Structure formats: structure tokens, C-alpha cells
mmCIF file of C-alpha atoms in Angstrom:
data_model
loop_
_atom_site.group_PDB
_atom_site.id
_atom_site.type_symbol
_atom_site.label_atom_id
_atom_site.label_comp_id
_atom_site.label_asym_id
_atom_site.label_seq_id
_atom_site.Cartn_x
_atom_site.Cartn_y
_atom_site.Cartn_z
ATOM 1 C CA MET A 16 43.038 7.964 3.165
ATOM 2 C CA ARG A 17 41.905 4.849 4.970
ATOM 3 C CA SER A 18 39.020 2.970 3.413
ATOM 4 C CA VAL A 19 37.287 2.553 6.813
ATOM 5 C CA GLU A 20 37.806 4.544 9.992
ATOM 6 C CA ILE A 21 35.979 5.993 12.964
ATOM 7 C CA ARG A 22 36.494 9.666 13.776
ATOM 8 C CA ASN A 23 34.616 11.821 16.281
ATOM 9 C CA GLY A 24 32.069 9.097 16.872
ATOM 10 C CA ARG A 25 31.253 8.631 13.183
ATOM 11 C CA LEU A 26 32.002 5.797 10.790
ATOM 12 C CA PHE A 27 33.676 6.877 7.560
ATOM 13 C CA TYR A 28 33.784 4.675 4.473
ATOM 14 C CA TYR A 29 36.085 5.985 1.724
ATOM 15 C CA GLY A 30 35.698 9.471 3.142
ATOM 16 C CA SER A 31 31.909 9.486 3.510
ATOM 17 C CA ALA A 32 30.170 9.489 6.889
ATOM 18 C CA VAL A 33 27.933 6.417 6.737
ATOM 19 C CA GLY A 34 27.280 5.641 10.400
ATOM 20 C CA TYR A 35 27.800 6.608 14.021
ATOM 21 C CA LEU A 36 28.631 5.007 17.349
ATOM 22 C CA GLU A 37 25.623 4.236 19.504
ATOM 23 C CA GLY A 38 25.816 2.422 22.841
ATOM 24 C CA ASP A 39 28.116 -0.578 22.550
ATOM 25 C CA GLY A 40 27.774 -0.763 18.789
ATOM 26 C CA LEU A 41 27.268 1.234 15.669
ATOM 27 C CA THR A 42 24.376 2.347 13.459
ATOM 28 C CA ALA A 43 25.108 2.508 9.723
ATOM 29 C CA ASP A 44 23.350 2.989 6.412
ATOM 30 C CA PRO A 45 22.741 -0.299 4.497
ATOM 31 C CA MET A 46 23.431 1.548 1.228
ATOM 32 C CA PHE A 47 27.127 1.066 2.079
ATOM 33 C CA ARG A 48 26.875 -2.513 3.307
ATOM 34 C CA ARG A 49 29.885 -4.109 1.632
ATOM 35 C CA GLU A 50 31.920 -7.206 2.413
ATOM 36 C CA ASP A 51 35.093 -5.253 3.254
ATOM 37 C CA LEU A 52 33.176 -2.953 5.627
ATOM 38 C CA GLU A 53 31.516 -5.881 7.395
ATOM 39 C CA ARG A 54 34.894 -7.643 7.807
ATOM 40 C CA TRP A 55 36.381 -4.478 9.322
ATOM 41 C CA LEU A 56 33.485 -4.192 11.802
ATOM 42 C CA GLU A 57 33.885 -7.855 12.755
ATOM 43 C CA ARG A 58 37.600 -7.362 13.449
ATOM 44 C CA LYS A 59 36.747 -4.420 15.694
ATOM 45 C CA ASN A 60 34.033 -6.475 17.454
ATOM 46 C CA LEU A 61 31.484 -3.763 16.710
ATOM 47 C CA PRO A 62 27.866 -4.974 16.429
ATOM 48 C CA VAL A 63 26.108 -2.970 13.744
ATOM 49 C CA ARG A 64 22.470 -1.999 13.222
ATOM 50 C CA TRP A 65 21.679 -1.216 9.579
ATOM 51 C CA VAL A 66 19.150 1.622 9.303
ATOM 52 C CA ASP A 67 17.962 3.308 6.096
ATOM 53 C CA GLY A 68 18.480 7.055 5.872
ATOM 54 C CA VAL A 69 21.535 7.367 8.147
ATOM 55 C CA TYR A 70 23.775 8.645 5.346
ATOM 56 C CA ASP A 71 21.267 11.362 4.385
ATOM 57 C CA ARG A 72 20.866 12.446 8.000
ATOM 58 C CA LEU A 73 24.628 12.785 8.433
ATOM 59 C CA ALA A 74 25.134 14.471 5.055
ATOM 60 C CA ASN A 75 22.446 17.032 5.925
ATOM 61 C CA GLY A 76 24.256 17.898 9.127
ATOM 62 C CA GLU A 77 21.628 16.449 11.425
ATOM 63 C CA SER A 78 22.863 16.137 14.981
ATOM 64 C CA ILE A 79 22.985 12.529 16.071
ATOM 65 C CA GLN A 80 24.645 13.026 19.439
ATOM 66 C CA ASN A 81 21.348 12.861 21.312
ATOM 67 C CA ALA A 82 19.160 11.666 18.462
ATOM 68 C CA GLN A 83 16.619 9.005 19.193
ATOM 69 C CA PRO A 84 17.121 5.880 17.074
ATOM 70 C CA LEU A 85 14.570 5.486 14.317
ATOM 71 C CA LYS A 86 11.738 3.102 15.046
ATOM 72 C CA SER A 87 10.998 0.169 12.796
ATOM 73 C CA LEU A 88 8.033 0.277 10.456
ATOM 74 C CA ARG A 89 5.234 -2.131 9.628
ATOM 75 C CA ILE A 90 2.427 -1.495 7.172
ATOM 76 C CA TRP A 91 -0.729 -3.545 7.575
ATOM 77 C CA GLN A 92 -3.199 -4.161 4.748
ATOM 78 C CA LEU A 93 -6.514 -5.981 4.655
ATOM 79 C CA LYS A 94 -6.281 -9.657 3.792
ATOM 80 C CA PRO A 95 -7.391 -10.705 0.288
ATOM 81 C CA ASP A 96 -10.455 -12.547 1.630
ATOM 82 C CA THR A 97 -11.902 -9.640 3.622
ATOM 83 C CA PRO A 98 -15.156 -8.122 2.317
ATOM 84 C CA ILE A 99 -14.491 -5.828 -0.626
ATOM 85 C CA GLU A 100 -16.704 -3.209 1.032
ATOM 86 C CA MET A 101 -14.017 -2.716 3.698
ATOM 87 C CA ARG A 102 -11.345 -1.621 1.272
ATOM 88 C CA PHE A 103 -10.296 2.000 0.835
ATOM 89 C CA ILE A 104 -12.827 3.417 3.303
ATOM 90 C CA GLY A 105 -12.434 6.050 5.995
ATOM 91 C CA LEU A 106 -12.030 5.331 9.684
ATOM 92 C CA ASP A 107 -15.558 6.483 10.600
ATOM 93 C CA ARG A 108 -17.150 3.994 8.239
ATOM 94 C CA MET A 109 -14.675 1.249 9.176
ATOM 95 C CA ALA A 110 -15.608 1.672 12.846
ATOM 96 C CA ARG A 111 -19.345 2.145 12.262
ATOM 97 C CA GLU A 112 -19.994 -0.694 9.826
ATOM 98 C CA PHE A 113 -17.219 -3.186 10.601
ATOM 99 C CA ASP A 114 -16.248 -2.413 14.206
ATOM 100 C CA GLY A 115 -12.713 -1.948 12.957
ATOM 101 C CA PRO A 116 -9.971 -1.771 12.162
ATOM 102 C CA ASN A 117 -9.744 -5.359 13.378
ATOM 103 C CA PRO A 118 -6.165 -6.761 13.450
ATOM 104 C CA SER A 119 -7.412 -10.269 12.635
ATOM 105 C CA GLN A 120 -8.492 -9.008 9.202
ATOM 106 C CA TYR A 121 -5.103 -7.496 8.363
ATOM 107 C CA ARG A 122 -1.766 -8.897 7.238
ATOM 108 C CA ILE A 123 1.750 -7.440 7.186
ATOM 109 C CA ALA A 124 2.552 -5.913 3.794
ATOM 110 C CA TYR A 125 5.872 -4.353 4.819
ATOM 111 C CA ASP A 126 8.237 -4.774 7.773
ATOM 112 C CA GLY A 127 11.528 -2.890 7.816
ATOM 113 C CA GLN A 128 13.309 0.283 8.750
ATOM 114 C CA ALA A 129 11.835 3.732 8.210
ATOM 115 C CA GLU A 130 13.972 6.573 6.898
ATOM 116 C CA SER A 131 11.760 8.995 8.814
ATOM 117 C CA GLN A 132 9.288 8.873 11.682
ATOM 118 C CA GLU A 133 7.138 11.543 10.007
ATOM 119 C CA LEU A 134 3.877 10.032 8.795
ATOM 120 C CA GLU A 135 3.804 12.289 5.748
ATOM 121 C CA ASP A 136 7.266 11.096 4.727
ATOM 122 C CA ILE A 137 6.164 7.479 5.127
ATOM 123 C CA TRP A 138 3.105 8.170 2.972
ATOM 124 C CA ASN A 139 5.178 9.817 0.239
ATOM 125 C CA LYS A 140 7.617 6.899 0.121
ATOM 126 C CA PHE A 141 5.131 4.007 0.086
ATOM 127 C CA CYS A 142 2.040 5.376 -1.712
ATOM 128 C CA ARG A 143 3.352 4.828 -5.242
ATOM 129 C CA ARG A 144 4.522 1.211 -5.462
ATOM 130 C CA THR A 145 2.937 -2.076 -4.485
ATOM 131 C CA LEU A 146 4.265 -3.249 -1.122
ATOM 132 C CA PRO A 147 6.269 -6.514 -1.133
ATOM 133 C CA GLY A 148 3.828 -8.405 1.092
ATOM 134 C CA GLY A 149 0.639 -6.791 -0.182
ATOM 135 C CA ASP A 150 -1.261 -6.226 -3.397
ATOM 136 C CA HIS A 151 -1.279 -2.424 -3.632
ATOM 137 C CA PRO A 152 0.664 0.667 -2.449
ATOM 138 C CA LEU A 153 -0.004 2.341 0.896
ATOM 139 C CA ALA A 154 -3.620 3.503 0.722
ATOM 140 C CA ILE A 155 -6.760 4.401 2.662
ATOM 141 C CA SER A 156 -7.749 1.680 5.192
ATOM 142 C CA ASP A 157 -4.115 0.605 5.719
ATOM 143 C CA VAL A 158 -2.542 0.774 9.187
ATOM 144 C CA ILE A 159 0.971 2.118 9.847
ATOM 145 C CA GLU A 160 2.874 0.760 12.852
ATOM 146 C CA LEU A 161 6.006 2.388 14.292
ATOM 147 C CA TYR A 162 7.627 0.124 16.862
ATOM 148 C CA ASP A 163 10.687 -0.508 18.991
ATOM 149 C CA VAL A 164 11.542 -2.529 22.096
ATOM 150 C CA ASP A 165 9.295 -0.264 24.165
ATOM 151 C CA GLY A 166 6.147 -0.896 22.163
ATOM 152 C CA SER A 167 4.146 0.187 19.113
ATOM 153 C CA ALA A 168 2.128 3.153 17.898
ATOM 154 C CA PHE A 169 -0.567 2.614 15.253
ATOM 155 C CA TYR A 170 -1.989 5.022 12.686
ATOM 156 C CA TYR A 171 -4.919 4.581 10.294
ATOM 157 C CA VAL A 172 -4.660 6.021 6.777
ATOM 158 C CA ASP A 173 -7.908 7.991 6.665
ATOM 159 C CA LYS A 174 -9.390 9.920 3.747
ATOM 160 C CA ARG A 175 -7.635 13.216 4.421
ATOM 161 C CA GLU A 176 -5.108 12.474 7.149
ATOM 162 C CA ILE A 177 -3.305 9.719 9.035
ATOM 163 C CA VAL A 178 -4.727 9.370 12.535
ATOM 164 C CA SER A 179 -3.810 7.464 15.693
ATOM 165 C CA VAL A 180 -5.876 4.315 16.205
ATOM 166 C CA ASP A 181 -6.247 1.395 18.628
ATOM 167 C CA PHE A 182 -4.830 -1.668 16.888
ATOM 168 C CA THR A 183 -3.124 -4.485 18.787
ATOM 169 C CA PRO A 184 -2.312 -7.473 16.578
ATOM 170 C CA VAL A 185 -0.856 -10.755 17.789
ATOM 171 C CA ILE A 186 2.375 -11.260 15.842
ATOM 172 C CA HIS A 187 3.344 -14.806 14.973
ATOM 173 C CA GLU A 188 5.360 -16.468 12.238
ATOM 174 C CA ASN A 189 2.348 -17.285 10.060
ATOM 175 C CA MET A 190 0.949 -13.772 10.209
ATOM 176 C CA ASN A 191 1.299 -13.273 6.466
ATOM 177 C CA THR A 192 -0.408 -16.522 5.457
ATOM 178 C CA PRO A 193 -3.816 -15.723 3.954
ATOM 179 C CA GLU A 194 -6.768 -17.560 5.396
ATOM 180 C CA PRO A 195 -8.944 -19.611 3.070
ATOM 181 C CA SER A 196 -11.333 -17.420 1.136
ATOM 182 C CA ARG A 197 -14.901 -17.188 2.330
ATOM 183 C CA LYS A 198 -16.084 -15.672 -0.954
ATOM 184 C CA ASP A 199 -17.341 -17.812 -3.779
ATOM 185 C CA GLY A 200 -15.044 -18.065 -6.776
ATOM 186 C CA SER A 201 -16.934 -15.624 -8.979
ATOM 187 C CA ASP A 202 -16.864 -12.905 -6.310
ATOM 188 C CA GLN A 203 -13.154 -13.394 -5.692
ATOM 189 C CA ARG A 204 -12.143 -13.336 -9.362
ATOM 190 C CA LEU A 205 -14.244 -10.305 -10.261
ATOM 191 C CA PHE A 206 -13.415 -8.175 -7.216
ATOM 192 C CA GLN A 207 -9.681 -8.909 -7.424
ATOM 193 C CA LYS A 208 -9.725 -7.930 -11.089
ATOM 194 C CA LEU A 209 -11.702 -4.750 -10.358
ATOM 195 C CA GLU A 210 -9.326 -3.793 -7.556
ATOM 196 C CA GLN A 211 -6.204 -4.358 -9.664
ATOM 197 C CA GLU A 212 -7.664 -2.349 -12.544
ATOM 198 C CA TYR A 213 -8.795 0.471 -10.222
ATOM 199 C CA LEU A 214 -5.340 0.771 -8.607
ATOM 200 C CA ALA A 215 -3.659 0.732 -12.020
ATOM 201 C CA TYR A 216 -6.036 3.513 -13.120
ATOM 202 C CA LEU A 217 -5.161 5.647 -10.073
ATOM 203 C CA GLU A 218 -1.381 5.195 -10.316
ATOM 204 C CA PRO A 219 -0.644 7.749 -13.102
ATOM 205 C CA LEU A 220 -3.114 10.217 -11.579
ATOM 206 C CA ARG A 221 -0.903 10.550 -8.487
ATOM 207 C CA SER A 222 1.705 12.456 -10.499
ATOM 208 C CA ALA A 223 -0.620 14.083 -13.058
ATOM 209 C CA ALA A 224 -0.685 17.857 -13.518
ATOM 210 C CA LEU A 225 -3.647 19.784 -12.153
ATOM 211 C CA SER A 226 -4.785 20.694 -15.684
ATOM 212 C CA GLU A 227 -4.933 17.003 -16.627
ATOM 213 C CA LEU A 228 -6.881 16.132 -13.476
ATOM 214 C CA LEU A 229 -9.387 18.900 -14.186
ATOM 215 C CA GLU A 230 -9.778 17.744 -17.777
ATOM 216 C CA LYS A 231 -10.461 14.169 -16.656
ATOM 217 C CA ALA A 232 -12.531 15.077 -13.587
ATOM 218 C CA GLY A 233 -15.745 13.632 -14.998
ATOM 219 C CA GLU A 234 -14.134 10.355 -16.005
ATOM 220 C CA ILE A 235 -12.366 10.048 -12.648
ATOM 221 C CA ALA A 236 -15.588 10.661 -10.704
ATOM 222 C CA ASP A 237 -17.484 8.134 -12.818
ATOM 223 C CA THR A 238 -14.728 5.522 -12.432
ATOM 224 C CA GLN A 239 -14.797 5.935 -8.658
ATOM 225 C CA ALA A 240 -18.590 5.750 -8.564
ATOM 226 C CA VAL A 241 -18.676 2.593 -10.688
ATOM 227 C CA TYR A 242 -15.953 0.924 -8.623
ATOM 228 C CA ARG A 243 -17.673 1.779 -5.328
ATOM 229 C CA CYS A 244 -21.069 0.628 -6.563
ATOM 230 C CA LEU A 245 -19.725 -2.685 -7.872
ATOM 231 C CA CYS A 246 -17.884 -3.347 -4.610
ATOM 232 C CA GLU A 247 -20.924 -2.648 -2.453
ATOM 233 C CA ASN A 248 -23.705 -4.083 -4.595
ATOM 234 C CA THR A 249 -24.731 -7.726 -4.479
ATOM 235 C CA GLY A 250 -27.458 -7.490 -7.133
ATOM 236 C CA LEU A 251 -25.549 -9.455 -9.757
ATOM 237 C CA SER A 252 -25.978 -13.179 -10.171
ATOM 238 C CA THR A 253 -23.069 -15.622 -10.001
ATOM 239 C CA GLU A 254 -23.306 -16.160 -13.758
ATOM 240 C CA GLN A 255 -23.140 -12.416 -14.431
ATOM 241 C CA LYS A 256 -20.116 -12.031 -12.145
ATOM 242 C CA GLU A 257 -18.362 -14.897 -13.914
ATOM 243 C CA LYS A 258 -18.960 -13.306 -17.315
ATOM 244 C CA LEU A 259 -17.789 -9.890 -16.147
ATOM 245 C CA ALA A 260 -14.620 -11.489 -14.740
ATOM 246 C CA THR A 261 -13.740 -12.723 -18.264
ATOM 247 C CA LEU A 262 -13.474 -9.162 -19.578
ATOM 248 C CA GLU A 263 -9.973 -7.848 -20.052
ATOM 249 C CA GLN A 264 -10.856 -4.562 -18.316
ATOM 250 C CA PRO A 265 -14.239 -4.991 -16.616
ATOM 251 C CA LEU A 266 -14.132 -1.660 -14.771
ATOM 252 C CA GLN A 267 -13.491 0.340 -17.926
ATOM 253 C CA ALA A 268 -16.017 -1.635 -19.948
ATOM 254 C CA ILE A 269 -18.800 -1.180 -17.383
ATOM 255 C CA ARG A 270 -17.955 2.486 -16.836
ATOM 256 C CA ASP A 271 -18.014 3.259 -20.570
ATOM 257 C CA ARG A 272 -21.301 1.423 -21.087
ATOM 258 C CA TRP A 273 -22.826 3.128 -18.052
ATOM 259 C CA ARG A 274 -21.663 6.619 -19.037
ATOM 260 C CA GLN A 275 -23.750 6.454 -22.216
ATOM 261 C CA THR A 276 -27.009 6.793 -20.293
ATOM 262 C CA HIS A 277 -26.414 7.142 -16.547
ATOM 263 C CA PRO A 278 -27.828 9.909 -14.368
ATOM 264 C CA THR A 279 -26.942 8.115 -11.089
ATOM 265 C CA PRO A 280 -24.936 4.983 -10.269
ATOM 266 C CA GLU A 281 -27.871 2.764 -9.296
ATOM 267 C CA PRO A 282 -29.862 1.027 -10.676
ATOM 268 C CA GLU A 283 -28.554 2.119 -14.078
ATOM 269 C CA LEU A 284 -25.142 0.660 -13.346
ATOM 270 C CA LEU A 285 -26.575 -2.792 -12.718
ATOM 271 C CA GLU A 286 -28.460 -2.502 -15.980
ATOM 272 C CA ALA A 287 -25.160 -1.735 -17.738
ATOM 273 C CA CYS A 288 -23.605 -4.833 -16.168
ATOM 274 C CA LYS A 289 -26.519 -7.008 -17.205
ATOM 275 C CA ALA A 290 -26.416 -5.596 -20.729
ATOM 276 C CA LEU A 291 -22.758 -6.572 -21.025
ATOM 277 C CA THR A 292 -23.359 -10.087 -19.783
ATOM 278 C CA THR A 293 -26.389 -10.747 -21.964
ATOM 279 C CA SER A 294 -25.225 -9.092 -25.178
ATOM 280 C CA GLN A 295 -24.659 -11.495 -28.066
ATOM 281 C CA GLN A 296 -22.276 -9.192 -29.900
ATOM 282 C CA GLN A 297 -19.397 -7.009 -28.829
ATOM 283 C CA SER A 298 -20.136 -3.316 -29.052
ATOM 284 C CA GLU A 299 -17.641 -1.066 -30.802
ATOM 285 C CA GLU A 300 -18.000 1.221 -27.817
ATOM 286 C CA THR A 301 -16.608 -1.410 -25.395
ATOM 287 C CA PRO A 302 -13.286 -2.464 -26.933
ATOM 288 C CA ALA A 303 -12.197 -4.068 -23.645
ATOM 289 C CA LEU A 304 -14.492 -7.052 -24.252
ATOM 290 C CA SER A 305 -12.327 -10.084 -24.938
ATOM 291 C CA MET A 306 -15.115 -12.423 -26.005
ATOM 292 C CA THR A 307 -18.678 -12.457 -27.278
ATOM 293 C CA LEU A 308 -21.040 -13.050 -24.389
#
């Protein structure tokens, strides 16, 4: 058996179909990108396009004779210095309150090949791990772009579905460079810490059993309410924000303090924040405090 050969329009590597002829070149799966294979392709003067998922498509018997080549994929996320109120919100609110989504407020978090053009498949692949050019997994308020030489199609990750949206960014080489922050330092430190903690809290819930979600429903709802209220409320002073930012887990600490007495998020939540920042002793009920305030 030859290590590399082309039969019936397909590229075989040690007996496995890993690519297929397309136009004047060849499309192959990068999972099999090896030095000996690349040398063989060079000797045959075959330009190759490496596309994720080709091996699976061939192994599953998918017809590639008339198959359309997969489009490339970009995922856009809000820049770190955008208002925290814009994050993780539905399209209706984004359009109503921020006249968005506005490409100038987004940056590229991922740019590569897609294994599938199905939006649900893209969601399932990228919703669990932080994207290489972003600070969280694919989430609400992100924009998905599928593109090729003929143009782009854009989709907004809404609360319950992924919907088509008008979004025409200007791509240039410095697209991923964050602009200088317009927030003061205390805002930036606190909100970044809250966001990181909130995403870390949500991560294990994505794969949790229904019974576990039901058992923790109250805690989950309170965590979401506290996070939303803190992101949208500007009633805290700079000093209070700075003190809250020193906590190891500010979201958990504020939520636990608030849950002792709260009937509604506001104004009781602000009172919980102020109590944490003015207390002279750590409470046994807020073990996340890392210092005496």
C-alpha cells in the first residue's frame, strides 16, 4: 500500500481518505498535515487548501462531487472597553439602547475554518471554551461571520436563537488591537473581575444534569440578578468599586450577603455592596473576602 495516492478524485494517506480534488488543487483535512504528505503534494504541483472536518465528511460517506466548499468563520466579540451594559444582551435591547450591533465596538475573537456551516454546530463547538482572541466562549451578543470570496453573512447570537443581522466591519491588520479604555480604573478592574467570575460560574452549568440545575435554580437566578444589577448600576462610588475589586470573588461575596435579606435586587443589592465595603471585620458568611475592609 502506498503511503500517499489519489484514487477516484480522493486523496488517500496510509489508506484513509483525507482529501479530494477540487478545481486545480486539492482540499484536505489539516489533522493529517504531515511533512511527508506536504512534500508529496509539492512534487505533484498540487496546491492544497486545509479545511477542518474534511476527513469526517468523507468517512461519513458525504458526497463531495458537487459539494460547496465550506466557508471560513469569524467570531466577533465586544471589545474590553465597551460599556459593560452591552454585554450578553439580546438583539432587541442592543438595537434599542445602543443602536447596534456596531462593528466599531467589536473585535475578532476567532478567524479560521468551520467544520460545518450549520449555526447550531458552530454554537456547540465554540460555546464551551474561551476563544483565542477573546475573553470568553461564544455567547449572547457575539456575532458570527461566514465568509468566502463572494462576501460575508452575519448572525447575532440572541437569547434563544442565532439570527441574521446587518454588520459590515472594515477589516484591517490592527483590527484586534484594543482601543484605550474610556472607563476609569476602578470600573475596569471590578467589571472585568465580575465578568470573569460570572463566566467561570456558568461554565459547569452548561453540562450539568437537569436535576442539578433545578436544585440550584434559586442560586442561579440570584447570581444572574446580582451580576446584571452590578453591570447596569452606577450607584457605587469609586472608592467602593475599588474595595469590591480587591475581593477574591466579588460576585459570590455580594450575592451571598444580598441573599440574606433581599426581596428584590435594588436598592437592597447596593446596600449589600456598601456593607461589604464599610465593614471593619470579615463576616464568616462571606469567606471570599481576602482582606478586612
